[in-house]
Tab-separated table of C-alpha atoms in Angstrom:
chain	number	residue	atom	x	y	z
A	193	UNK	CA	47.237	-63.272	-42.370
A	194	UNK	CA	44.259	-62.050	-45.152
A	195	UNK	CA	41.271	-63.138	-43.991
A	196	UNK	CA	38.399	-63.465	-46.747
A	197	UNK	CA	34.938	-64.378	-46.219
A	198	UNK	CA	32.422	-65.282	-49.199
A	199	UNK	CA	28.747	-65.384	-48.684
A	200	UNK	CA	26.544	-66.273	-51.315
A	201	UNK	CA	22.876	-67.766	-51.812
A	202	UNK	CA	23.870	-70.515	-54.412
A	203	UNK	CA	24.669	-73.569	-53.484
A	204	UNK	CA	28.745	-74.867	-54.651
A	205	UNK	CA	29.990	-78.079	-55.239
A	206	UNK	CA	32.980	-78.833	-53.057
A	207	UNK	CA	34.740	-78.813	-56.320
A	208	UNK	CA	33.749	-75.380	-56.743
A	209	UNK	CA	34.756	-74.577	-53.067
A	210	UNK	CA	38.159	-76.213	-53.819
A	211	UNK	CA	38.818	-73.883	-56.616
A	212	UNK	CA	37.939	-70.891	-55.063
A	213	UNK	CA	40.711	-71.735	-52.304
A	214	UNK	CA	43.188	-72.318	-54.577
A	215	UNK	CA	42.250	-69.424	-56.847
A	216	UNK	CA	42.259	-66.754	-54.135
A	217	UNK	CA	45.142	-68.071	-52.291
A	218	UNK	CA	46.910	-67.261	-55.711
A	219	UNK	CA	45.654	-64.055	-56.078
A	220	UNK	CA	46.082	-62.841	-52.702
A	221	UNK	CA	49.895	-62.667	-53.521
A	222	UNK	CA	48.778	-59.336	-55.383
A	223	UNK	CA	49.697	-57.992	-51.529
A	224	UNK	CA	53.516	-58.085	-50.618
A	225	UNK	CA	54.602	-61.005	-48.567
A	226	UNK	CA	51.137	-62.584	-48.326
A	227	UNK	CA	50.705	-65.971	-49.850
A	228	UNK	CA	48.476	-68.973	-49.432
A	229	UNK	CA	50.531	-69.948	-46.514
A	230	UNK	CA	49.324	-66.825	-44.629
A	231	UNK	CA	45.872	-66.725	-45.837
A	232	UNK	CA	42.540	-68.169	-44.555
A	233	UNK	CA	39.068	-68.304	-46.481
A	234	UNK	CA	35.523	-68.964	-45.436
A	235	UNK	CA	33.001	-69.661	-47.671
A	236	UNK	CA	29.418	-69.680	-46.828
A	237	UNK	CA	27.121	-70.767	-49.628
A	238	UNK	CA	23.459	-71.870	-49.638
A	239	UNK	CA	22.448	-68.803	-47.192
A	240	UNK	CA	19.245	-66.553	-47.292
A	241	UNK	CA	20.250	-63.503	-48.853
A	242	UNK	CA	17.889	-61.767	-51.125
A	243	UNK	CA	19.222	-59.558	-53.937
A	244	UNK	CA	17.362	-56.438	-55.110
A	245	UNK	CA	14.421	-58.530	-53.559
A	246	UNK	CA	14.653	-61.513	-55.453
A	247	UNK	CA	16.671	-64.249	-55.006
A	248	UNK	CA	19.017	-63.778	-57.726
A	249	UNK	CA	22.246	-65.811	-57.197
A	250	UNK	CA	24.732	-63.099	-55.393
A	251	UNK	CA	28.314	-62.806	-53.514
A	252	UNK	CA	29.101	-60.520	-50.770
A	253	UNK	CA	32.838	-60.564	-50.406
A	254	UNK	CA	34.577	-59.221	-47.191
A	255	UNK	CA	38.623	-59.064	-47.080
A	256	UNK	CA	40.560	-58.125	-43.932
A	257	UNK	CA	44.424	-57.217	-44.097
A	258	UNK	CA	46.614	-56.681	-41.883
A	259	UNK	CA	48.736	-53.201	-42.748
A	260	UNK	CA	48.414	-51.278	-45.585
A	261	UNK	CA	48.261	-51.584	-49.376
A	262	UNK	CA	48.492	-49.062	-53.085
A	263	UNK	CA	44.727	-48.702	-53.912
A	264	UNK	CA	46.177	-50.588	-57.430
A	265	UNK	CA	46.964	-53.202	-55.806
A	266	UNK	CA	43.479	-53.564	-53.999
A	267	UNK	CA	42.084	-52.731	-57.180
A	268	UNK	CA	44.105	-55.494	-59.538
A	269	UNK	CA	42.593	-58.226	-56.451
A	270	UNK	CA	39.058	-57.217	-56.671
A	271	UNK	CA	39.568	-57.315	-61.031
A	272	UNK	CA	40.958	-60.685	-60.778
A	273	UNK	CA	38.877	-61.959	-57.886
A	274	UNK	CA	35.404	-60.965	-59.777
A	275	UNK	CA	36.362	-62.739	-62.943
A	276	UNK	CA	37.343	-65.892	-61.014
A	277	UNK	CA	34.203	-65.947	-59.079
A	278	UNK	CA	32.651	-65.325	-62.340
A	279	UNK	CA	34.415	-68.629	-64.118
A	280	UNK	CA	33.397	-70.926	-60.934
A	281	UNK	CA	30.276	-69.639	-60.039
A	282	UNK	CA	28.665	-68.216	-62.733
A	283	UNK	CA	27.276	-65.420	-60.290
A	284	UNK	CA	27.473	-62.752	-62.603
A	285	UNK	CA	30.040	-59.536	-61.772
A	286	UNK	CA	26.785	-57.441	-61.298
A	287	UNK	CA	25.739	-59.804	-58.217
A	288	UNK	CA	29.265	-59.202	-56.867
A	289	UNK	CA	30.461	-57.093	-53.820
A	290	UNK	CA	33.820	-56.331	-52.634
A	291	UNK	CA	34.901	-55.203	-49.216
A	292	UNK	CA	38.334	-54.678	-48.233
A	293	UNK	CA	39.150	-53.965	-44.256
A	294	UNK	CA	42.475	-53.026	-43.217
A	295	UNK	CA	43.531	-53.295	-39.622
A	296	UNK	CA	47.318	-51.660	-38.401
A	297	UNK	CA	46.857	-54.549	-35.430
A	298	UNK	CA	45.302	-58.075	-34.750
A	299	UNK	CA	45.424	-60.440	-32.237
A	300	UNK	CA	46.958	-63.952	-32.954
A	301	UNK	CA	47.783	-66.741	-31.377
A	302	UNK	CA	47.260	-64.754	-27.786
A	303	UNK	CA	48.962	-61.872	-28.762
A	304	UNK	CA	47.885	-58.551	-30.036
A	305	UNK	CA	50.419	-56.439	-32.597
């Protein structure tokens, strides 16, 4: 199950919050056999986060996986990602960051594998 976590200082409409759940559960099928079925997001706007020391509107993106993946594919999610959050948001690609975790085992549902 991807795990992805947006932070950002602007404040979204839950209209804007719908989209970006919908758009990144699309996108996250970029990784084999994840979908939005196995996929959770947490988005965190309207938080104190100065940029650069200002408070330019910003985005720090975190991604866990589970396993694995090609560096193209990580690569063709965090392309596609940035120009969606771009088209919602209108937090510019320069205000972006992208982490990307990967984890061989997790714990779920009281079980660790």
């Amino acid at each position: 199950m991807p795990y992805l976590a947006l932070r950002t200082n602007k404040t979204l409409t839950l209209s804007q919050e719908v989209e970006l759940k919908t758009t990144v559960g699309k996108l996250i099928t970029v990784f084999p056999g994840e979908s939005v079925d196995t996929f959770m997001i947490h988005i965190e706007d309207n938080q104190l986060i100065y940029f650069k020391g200002q408070e330019a509107n910003c985005m720090m993106i975190t991604l866990y996986l589970k396993g694995h993946y090609a560096d193209e594919q990580k690569q063709q999610f965090v392309s596609e990602l940035t120009k969606a959050l771009v088209k919602i948001t209108k937090i510019p690609a320069s205000n972006q960051y992208v982490t990307i975790s990967e984890f061989e085992k997790w714990g779920h549902g009281g079980i660790y594998e």
